[in-house]
XYZ file of C-alpha atoms in Angstrom:
606
model
C -0.012 0.003 0.017
C 1.401 3.462 -0.952
C 2.267 5.628 1.946
C 0.454 8.932 2.170
C 2.660 11.973 1.522
C 1.985 14.970 3.774
C 3.526 18.456 3.796
C 3.019 18.813 7.523
C 4.548 16.599 10.220
C 3.256 16.860 13.792
C 6.481 15.447 15.350
C 8.659 17.930 13.596
C 6.270 20.741 14.455
C 6.303 19.827 18.146
C 10.095 19.571 18.157
C 10.335 23.013 16.539
C 7.965 24.534 19.102
C 9.870 23.040 22.030
C 13.207 24.080 20.667
C 12.149 27.664 19.973
C 9.978 28.433 23.080
C 12.382 31.247 23.949
C 11.934 32.841 20.538
C 8.121 32.684 20.917
C 8.210 34.266 24.389
C 10.654 36.991 23.185
C 8.499 37.963 20.152
C 5.397 38.067 22.376
C 7.124 40.265 24.953
C 8.205 42.755 22.314
C 4.699 43.055 20.853
C 3.151 43.371 24.320
C 5.478 46.284 25.054
C 4.862 48.152 21.795
C 1.056 47.633 21.688
C -0.946 47.222 24.951
C 1.647 48.670 27.367
C 2.299 51.583 24.977
C -1.424 52.214 24.521
C -1.991 52.226 28.256
C 0.630 54.903 28.982
C -0.571 57.127 26.135
C -4.237 56.939 27.252
C -3.314 57.445 30.857
C -1.200 60.489 29.930
C -3.992 61.997 27.868
C -6.539 61.521 30.667
C -4.179 63.168 33.190
C -3.398 66.182 30.990
C -7.083 66.621 30.179
C -7.958 66.833 33.888
C -10.685 64.298 33.497
C -12.271 66.055 30.573
C -10.881 63.728 27.919
C -13.509 62.899 25.304
C -14.234 59.378 24.214
C -13.430 60.321 20.604
C -10.025 61.658 21.520
C -9.134 58.380 23.224
C -10.481 56.359 20.293
C -8.281 58.437 17.947
C -5.231 57.722 20.128
C -6.003 53.975 19.946
C -6.155 53.961 16.171
C -3.178 56.290 15.578
C -0.960 54.372 18.011
C -1.331 50.971 16.397
C -1.340 52.333 12.811
C 2.068 53.950 13.348
C 3.263 51.558 10.620
C 6.652 53.256 10.233
C 8.005 51.492 13.256
C 5.978 48.330 12.838
C 7.195 47.483 9.367
C 10.823 47.605 10.519
C 9.849 45.370 13.431
C 8.103 42.843 11.135
C 11.115 42.717 8.847
C 13.545 42.284 11.788
C 11.477 39.574 13.491
C 11.031 37.732 10.161
C 14.725 37.279 9.515
C 15.440 36.360 13.168
C 12.691 33.747 13.093
C 13.851 32.295 9.782
C 17.413 31.978 11.018
C 16.294 30.257 14.264
C 13.765 27.889 12.629
C 16.180 26.807 9.819
C 19.416 27.048 11.881
C 20.131 23.373 11.289
C 21.117 24.228 7.740
C 24.140 26.201 8.936
C 26.218 23.193 10.082
C 26.897 19.862 8.402
C 26.267 17.860 11.588
C 22.776 19.345 12.235
C 21.876 19.205 8.594
C 22.678 15.573 8.213
C 20.884 14.721 11.454
C 17.654 16.464 10.446
C 17.612 14.838 7.050
C 17.937 11.356 8.582
C 14.365 11.679 9.895
C 11.771 9.629 8.069
C 10.172 12.620 6.469
C 10.436 14.145 3.058
C 12.241 17.393 2.418
C 8.965 18.989 1.380
C 7.318 18.017 4.699
C 10.397 19.279 6.643
C 10.337 22.626 4.813
C 6.611 23.296 5.095
C 6.393 22.245 8.730
C 9.251 24.498 9.750
C 7.903 27.357 7.607
C 4.429 27.160 9.202
C 5.949 26.962 12.690
C 8.061 30.053 12.101
C 5.082 31.946 10.728
C 2.927 31.085 13.774
C 5.683 32.349 16.046
C 5.185 35.755 14.545
C 1.428 36.074 13.769
C 0.039 34.664 17.040
C 1.953 37.239 19.221
C 0.725 40.009 16.959
C -2.920 38.930 17.373
C -2.499 38.375 21.156
C -0.939 41.793 21.658
C -3.566 43.565 19.508
C -6.369 41.905 21.502
C -4.770 42.914 24.794
C -4.540 46.436 23.358
C -8.291 46.403 22.777
C -8.847 45.165 26.333
C -6.709 48.013 27.730
C -8.568 50.544 25.617
C -11.998 49.106 26.595
C -11.045 49.339 30.295
C -10.394 53.062 29.830
C -13.478 53.716 27.688
C -11.602 54.234 24.454
C -13.081 51.481 22.285
C -15.916 51.792 19.790
C -16.895 50.059 16.593
C -14.364 52.019 14.468
C -11.510 51.133 16.825
C -12.396 47.416 16.660
C -12.594 47.616 12.899
C -9.166 49.169 12.455
C -7.565 46.854 15.072
C -8.744 43.780 13.175
C -7.717 45.406 9.935
C -4.276 45.984 11.451
C -4.059 42.340 12.429
C -4.714 41.294 8.801
C -2.174 43.845 7.383
C 0.414 42.831 9.979
C -0.056 39.177 9.094
C 0.219 39.908 5.327
C 3.411 41.964 5.747
C 4.872 39.317 7.996
C 4.099 36.641 5.382
C 6.034 38.664 2.846
C 9.089 39.423 4.917
C 9.307 35.882 6.322
C 8.937 34.355 2.886
C 11.700 36.642 1.584
C 13.940 35.687 4.569
C 13.383 31.968 4.129
C 14.050 32.220 0.426
C 17.314 34.118 1.009
C 18.294 31.525 3.647
C 17.998 28.683 1.091
C 20.772 30.358 -0.946
C 23.013 31.209 2.044
C 24.832 28.557 4.068
C 25.576 30.507 7.242
C 23.755 33.038 9.445
C 25.875 36.201 8.786
C 25.499 35.741 5.053
C 21.744 35.109 5.316
C 21.109 38.262 7.391
C 23.390 40.338 5.092
C 21.724 39.151 1.875
C 18.283 39.710 3.382
C 19.142 43.330 4.299
C 20.625 43.889 0.847
C 17.559 42.478 -0.918
C 15.245 44.727 1.070
C 17.203 47.844 0.021
C 18.767 46.580 -3.238
C 16.996 49.094 -5.439
C 17.899 51.983 -3.111
C 21.547 50.877 -2.890
C 21.825 50.502 -6.678
C 20.277 53.946 -7.257
C 22.529 55.596 -4.663
C 25.693 53.975 -6.154
C 24.732 54.632 -9.749
C 23.786 58.224 -8.989
C 27.064 58.848 -7.258
C 29.142 57.379 -10.072
C 27.227 59.332 -12.667
C 27.712 62.526 -10.673
C 31.549 62.173 -10.709
C 31.962 60.922 -14.237
C 29.211 62.712 -16.284
C 29.318 66.433 -17.064
C 26.801 68.519 -15.113
C 25.242 65.562 -13.248
C 24.421 66.342 -9.653
C 22.014 63.644 -8.688
C 19.315 61.517 -10.277
C 15.803 61.224 -8.906
C 14.911 57.522 -8.958
C 11.569 57.986 -7.192
C 8.507 56.527 -8.775
C 6.829 53.209 -9.274
C 10.157 51.401 -8.843
C 10.122 52.321 -5.184
C 8.103 49.142 -4.751
C 11.502 47.280 -4.994
C 12.459 48.696 -1.560
C 9.717 47.022 0.441
C 10.449 48.333 3.924
C 10.353 51.952 2.637
C 7.403 51.368 0.349
C 5.190 49.600 2.881
C 5.873 52.305 5.561
C 4.883 55.011 3.073
C 2.085 53.488 1.092
C 0.160 50.914 3.233
C -1.291 53.062 5.918
C -4.485 54.402 7.462
C -4.934 58.083 6.622
C -6.993 60.508 8.662
C -8.915 63.563 7.552
C -11.321 66.007 9.149
C -15.020 65.424 8.656
C -16.657 68.645 7.309
C -19.892 68.011 9.206
C -18.704 66.836 12.652
C -15.178 68.274 12.690
C -13.847 64.978 13.943
C -11.266 62.690 12.382
C -12.321 60.058 9.879
C -10.068 57.244 8.712
C -9.450 55.371 5.533
C -7.207 52.470 4.591
C -4.968 52.900 1.567
C -2.444 50.468 -0.026
C -4.569 47.383 -0.489
C -3.403 46.764 -4.033
C 0.268 47.171 -3.041
C -0.222 44.711 -0.188
C -1.788 42.199 -2.585
C 1.160 42.573 -4.904
C 3.569 41.831 -2.064
C 1.590 38.715 -1.174
C 1.951 37.522 -4.795
C 5.756 38.151 -4.435
C 5.687 36.192 -1.187
C 4.126 33.197 -2.989
C 6.965 33.300 -5.540
C 9.527 33.512 -2.711
C 8.012 30.426 -1.086
C 7.912 28.388 -4.339
C 11.551 29.306 -5.094
C 12.603 28.437 -1.552
C 10.689 25.103 -1.697
C 12.312 24.176 -5.044
C 15.843 25.154 -3.938
C 15.420 23.187 -0.661
C 14.404 20.095 -2.558
C 17.659 20.289 -4.626
C 19.924 21.564 -1.862
C 23.287 19.842 -1.495
C 23.773 19.009 2.193
C 27.545 19.397 2.074
C 27.129 23.120 1.261
C 26.220 23.856 4.927
C 28.337 26.736 6.158
C 29.138 28.112 2.781
C 28.408 31.726 1.956
C 26.545 30.730 -1.231
C 25.009 27.237 -1.553
C 23.957 27.406 -5.173
C 26.766 27.073 -7.764
C 25.428 29.346 -10.442
C 25.094 32.231 -7.979
C 28.773 32.293 -7.068
C 29.979 34.211 -10.174
C 27.014 36.574 -9.724
C 28.259 37.137 -6.105
C 31.836 37.698 -7.222
C 30.957 40.167 -9.966
C 28.273 41.903 -7.963
C 30.539 42.451 -5.049
C 33.316 43.711 -7.314
C 31.130 46.188 -9.202
C 29.387 47.561 -6.085
C 32.387 47.863 -3.838
C 34.411 49.298 -6.717
C 31.895 52.075 -7.014
C 31.635 52.655 -3.272
C 35.398 52.793 -2.888
C 35.745 55.117 -5.828
C 33.086 57.446 -4.354
C 34.746 57.448 -0.979
C 38.252 58.175 -2.326
C 37.045 60.800 -4.829
C 35.350 62.661 -1.996
C 38.708 62.939 -0.199
C 40.513 64.656 -3.092
C 38.997 68.065 -2.261
C 38.265 68.753 -5.941
C 36.624 67.105 -8.912
C 38.796 64.062 -9.812
C 40.078 63.464 -13.346
C 38.773 60.537 -15.350
C 42.147 58.759 -15.122
C 42.009 58.893 -11.278
C 38.440 57.592 -11.335
C 39.336 54.668 -13.569
C 42.377 53.810 -11.516
C 40.405 53.770 -8.228
C 37.631 51.713 -9.851
C 40.052 49.080 -11.160
C 41.910 48.728 -7.809
C 38.750 48.395 -5.724
C 37.117 45.988 -8.244
C 40.076 43.652 -8.016
C 40.153 43.793 -4.227
C 36.465 43.137 -3.873
C 36.512 40.333 -6.450
C 39.246 38.304 -4.730
C 37.875 38.978 -1.214
C 34.532 37.660 -2.404
C 36.256 34.586 -3.788
C 38.034 34.053 -0.506
C 34.690 34.045 1.278
C 33.247 31.622 -1.228
C 36.113 29.181 -0.957
C 36.880 29.891 2.723
C 40.543 29.968 1.739
C 43.277 32.434 0.873
C 44.378 30.362 -2.116
C 42.276 32.077 -4.764
C 44.883 33.445 -7.156
C 44.476 30.792 -9.780
C 44.759 31.263 -13.555
C 41.056 30.855 -14.157
C 40.095 33.462 -11.501
C 42.821 35.940 -12.590
C 41.411 35.768 -16.222
C 37.864 36.295 -14.848
C 39.012 39.136 -12.700
C 40.690 40.858 -15.729
C 37.507 40.441 -17.758
C 35.451 41.978 -14.949
C 37.796 45.002 -14.600
C 37.572 45.571 -18.365
C 33.799 45.560 -18.150
C 33.808 48.000 -15.246
C 36.215 50.403 -16.995
C 34.183 50.094 -20.178
C 31.074 51.182 -18.271
C 32.847 54.216 -16.790
C 34.187 55.173 -20.231
C 30.730 54.816 -21.787
C 29.361 57.219 -19.152
C 32.172 59.678 -19.802
C 31.583 59.560 -23.550
C 27.829 59.924 -22.918
C 26.943 56.893 -24.945
C 23.743 56.637 -22.969
C 22.734 60.268 -23.722
C 22.490 61.256 -20.044
C 24.496 64.477 -20.347
C 22.762 65.607 -23.576
C 19.275 65.224 -22.210
C 17.369 68.528 -22.259
C 13.655 68.170 -21.543
C 11.246 69.087 -24.320
C 9.527 72.462 -23.880
C 5.981 70.931 -23.749
C 7.033 68.484 -20.982
C 8.334 71.195 -18.576
C 5.991 72.662 -15.975
C 8.618 75.019 -14.620
C 12.315 75.193 -13.746
C 13.906 76.090 -10.414
C 17.223 77.778 -11.059
C 19.946 78.134 -8.443
C 22.724 80.671 -9.052
C 23.579 83.849 -7.138
C 20.032 83.497 -5.820
C 17.097 81.257 -6.522
C 14.972 81.847 -9.574
C 11.668 80.442 -10.790
C 11.256 80.068 -14.592
C 7.579 79.447 -15.330
C 6.452 81.245 -18.464
C 7.106 79.689 -21.935
C 9.696 82.381 -22.737
C 11.573 81.860 -19.512
C 11.624 78.063 -19.951
C 12.728 78.505 -23.591
C 15.629 80.660 -22.381
C 16.637 78.011 -19.745
C 16.550 75.256 -22.374
C 18.635 77.327 -24.789
C 21.292 78.103 -22.152
C 21.281 74.422 -21.076
C 21.914 73.338 -24.716
C 24.715 75.904 -25.040
C 26.429 74.583 -21.853
C 26.168 70.930 -23.073
C 27.584 71.934 -26.494
C 30.419 73.795 -24.758
C 31.457 70.790 -22.635
C 34.889 70.426 -24.172
C 35.755 74.100 -23.873
C 34.493 74.322 -20.267
C 36.466 71.191 -19.191
C 39.537 72.457 -21.030
C 39.441 75.645 -19.048
C 38.771 73.670 -15.805
C 41.960 71.633 -16.261
C 44.131 74.541 -17.605
C 46.891 76.028 -15.484
C 45.238 79.469 -15.141
C 41.708 78.106 -14.249
C 42.049 79.570 -10.745
C 42.252 83.103 -12.234
C 38.988 82.678 -14.149
C 35.606 84.000 -12.994
C 32.972 81.271 -12.719
C 29.231 81.360 -12.224
C 27.292 78.416 -10.810
C 24.006 77.324 -12.404
C 21.735 74.669 -10.909
C 18.741 73.489 -12.901
C 15.795 71.582 -11.455
C 13.269 70.827 -14.212
C 9.828 69.796 -12.853
C 8.128 67.792 -15.552
C 4.460 67.307 -16.233
C 4.656 63.591 -15.506
C 5.857 64.239 -11.966
C 9.531 63.379 -12.519
C 12.473 65.778 -12.309
C 15.641 66.429 -14.223
C 18.455 67.921 -12.171
C 21.767 69.408 -13.474
C 24.435 71.659 -12.070
C 27.243 73.443 -13.825
C 30.143 75.762 -13.000
C 30.622 77.886 -16.085
C 33.450 80.369 -16.795
C 32.332 83.941 -17.379
C 33.852 85.496 -20.480
C 32.528 88.083 -22.913
C 30.108 86.544 -25.363
C 30.025 83.072 -23.839
C 27.143 81.299 -22.134
C 28.440 82.180 -18.637
C 28.125 85.856 -19.446
C 24.574 85.254 -20.766
C 23.593 83.631 -17.429
C 25.186 86.447 -15.423
C 23.510 89.197 -17.473
C 20.109 87.495 -17.216
C 20.021 86.887 -13.459
C 21.213 90.420 -12.777
C 18.299 92.019 -14.560
C 16.187 94.022 -12.041
C 12.921 92.270 -13.006
C 14.480 88.876 -12.499
C 15.929 89.865 -9.122
C 12.585 91.290 -7.970
C 10.719 88.110 -8.981
C 13.257 86.014 -7.127
C 12.358 87.871 -3.951
C 8.716 88.925 -4.302
C 7.509 85.742 -6.169
C 6.662 84.706 -9.655
C 3.622 87.021 -9.768
C 5.532 90.288 -9.040
C 4.458 93.092 -9.346
C 0.861 91.788 -8.836
C 1.355 91.522 -5.073
C 0.436 93.591 -2.000
C 2.810 94.510 0.868
C 0.703 94.932 3.982
C 3.253 95.175 6.772
C 6.920 94.762 7.722
C 9.253 94.174 10.618
C 12.578 96.002 10.947
C 15.459 94.476 12.878
C 18.038 97.147 13.529
C 20.859 97.848 15.972
C 18.410 99.720 18.146
C 15.923 96.849 18.340
C 12.999 95.431 16.427
C 10.304 97.625 15.066
C 6.854 96.703 13.719
C 6.123 98.828 10.576
C 2.646 99.966 9.559
C 1.189 99.034 6.187
C 1.678 102.588 4.871
C 5.336 102.730 5.971
C 5.917 99.149 4.723
C 4.745 100.084 1.240
C 7.136 103.048 1.233
C 10.073 100.795 2.223
C 9.014 98.279 -0.448
C 9.015 101.033 -3.150
C 12.481 102.062 -1.918
C 13.775 98.489 -2.267
C 12.306 98.259 -5.818
C 13.987 101.567 -6.725
C 17.309 100.379 -5.362
C 17.132 97.206 -7.415
C 16.184 98.992 -10.646
C 18.951 101.533 -10.211
C 21.592 98.814 -9.527
C 22.099 99.614 -5.823
C 21.147 96.288 -4.583
C 23.608 93.428 -3.799
C 21.112 90.894 -2.646
C 22.205 89.462 0.633
C 24.402 90.190 3.653
C 27.315 88.079 2.449
C 26.967 88.785 -1.331
C 29.886 90.777 -2.607
C 28.542 91.233 -6.134
C 27.264 94.764 -6.844
C 24.679 95.445 -9.556
C 25.657 98.992 -10.218
C 27.410 101.979 -8.678
C 27.214 102.297 -4.899
C 27.112 105.874 -3.577
C 26.446 106.323 0.122
C 27.999 108.131 3.049
C 26.299 105.958 5.621
C 28.624 103.965 7.823
C 28.171 100.146 7.746
C 27.708 99.871 11.471
C 24.857 102.258 11.449
C 22.818 100.335 8.874
C 23.279 96.654 9.839
C 20.039 94.800 10.094
C 17.239 93.302 8.039
C 13.689 94.012 6.935
C 10.939 91.403 6.717
C 8.025 92.279 4.377
C 4.568 90.757 4.789
C 3.360 89.936 1.254
C -0.081 88.955 0.005
C -0.399 87.224 -3.403
C -3.924 86.245 -4.502
C -2.517 83.832 -7.051
C -0.373 82.106 -4.424
C 3.080 83.352 -3.332
C 5.862 81.245 -4.739
C 9.615 81.639 -5.028
C 12.373 79.168 -5.863
C 13.448 79.276 -2.249
C 10.160 78.085 -0.765
C 8.907 75.791 -3.531
C 10.265 72.513 -2.118
C 9.354 73.614 1.469
C 5.713 73.974 0.395
C 5.697 70.917 -1.900
C 4.332 73.081 -4.736
C 1.254 74.296 -2.855
C 1.677 78.091 -2.355
C -0.136 80.192 0.274
C -1.629 83.633 -0.301
C 0.624 85.175 2.403
C 4.295 84.957 2.998
C 7.294 86.962 4.272
C 10.220 88.310 2.264
C 13.487 89.166 4.047
C 16.199 91.583 2.934
C 19.493 92.278 4.607
C 20.216 95.996 4.772
C 23.589 97.073 3.395
C 25.309 100.409 2.774
C 24.630 100.153 -0.926
C 20.874 100.234 -0.455
C 20.688 104.036 -0.864
C 16.963 104.594 -1.245
C 16.050 101.983 1.389
C 18.353 103.531 3.966
C 17.041 107.048 3.269
C 13.492 105.818 3.605
C 14.268 104.152 6.976
C 15.848 107.300 8.278
C 13.059 109.531 6.933
C 10.434 107.375 8.670
C 12.342 107.685 11.929
C 13.423 104.077 12.478
């Protein structure tokens, strides 16, 4: 009679539970501290500070907001998942324990599934128990209603789903790693692989490619960094009810969570298949699957080559030459390659003919990539966004500027193209012997595109008659451009309704009438070229004629500005995330060159 094949074995399950009772208790203790105990202290603190007048709705809000602080919980789920996987499958790390476990009269499939389910229960049951105790604590303090119960049970489901994902990932990684440090390291790398790759690639591009400052890799690919993505996108959001004025809650991120569960299923299937084919003698190895070893060698070489190059280039104190970048990249690539091979073989005898040839091939590939970036074979440097795709451009030079109209955007794109076309001339001046005597102007460009993405560039351009650097300097020193950089993109359609003067003799609140007089004086100074722009700005935009001593005029003036269309400058755009307010403040530092402003201050008696 054929024996029945089962994927669950009670004896193995009981053995796993008995052997990991400390893990179970430890996980439960952690969740008890971060849920019911935390909830109790928060509710008790609120009741005390409210002097007995705490409303039931306020306590219910605290209950929901406390447990749905998913930022901390996601990290906890991920950490507990890898610890549990390492403990449950720890027998795979030594040859003795591996051979012993596989002498039991059970199939590998049964052994894998039983241990997987045991580890999953270690994590999910403490979550449920702690959440239920949290509800009991809240109920005892009058903080539980139907909405609280709903979102606590929803939290249990979300917590279980995220735990399934992280645990499945950890188990899958563990099937490819033969020792505990390697398993934990690979798990951490896999969780942040996309972020690490973007960071490294962005850094290398910034030191090799002309004008590259950073690259914005945000967007749908953030999903490949699960800890960050789950913290940000799978949450309960609150908003104010227009009728009652109270908070209402809504769950977002269901589709993303479903996608991660599908990924978890793939992780489980891969782990199950690899476990079935696993060679027992690989216990203790860094990598237990043969075809992954060259991937590990090359991946370590490429990544650590880039990291080492970035670190060393940052120590030079100036932009490194291409030759120095290539030399650093080759040296670090070779070091990382052979160190990785030593870890794989657990031996120092790795300098064999086959590996030396492979290392040479790898270095050639790395250097070819760097050269391709320098030659702009990928078109990164030459990319100038199309006019119709640009919403606006934030410029950073002697001050911040906001290019929003079609004419302004067209001017920015034209200047950008001229700089790109002048790459050879600019770099030739940069590496010439007399480059230190040249006058340079910095230009940072941040294109905000209609699809929500950004294109960022930064250049240091020499200023000479007739060249693009002189064009930039002449443009940003136009009075109208200066005034828009301070008073917003809608200048002069603004209203100044007050001001505050900070002088040597103290702070003075200025009336609306006086503020408008001071505002007109500032505008007149700028238009006549008497305005330098800031306290530490040595550039003068015209003749400076004043007999006022510097010590007598030090201070600043803060204008209160109203803009019906929404006040917006380059300086506050990112602070406000693109959502301008009607009112804002504009600060100017008072200098001896501000002839009309100083005269107005003296005439008004300040």
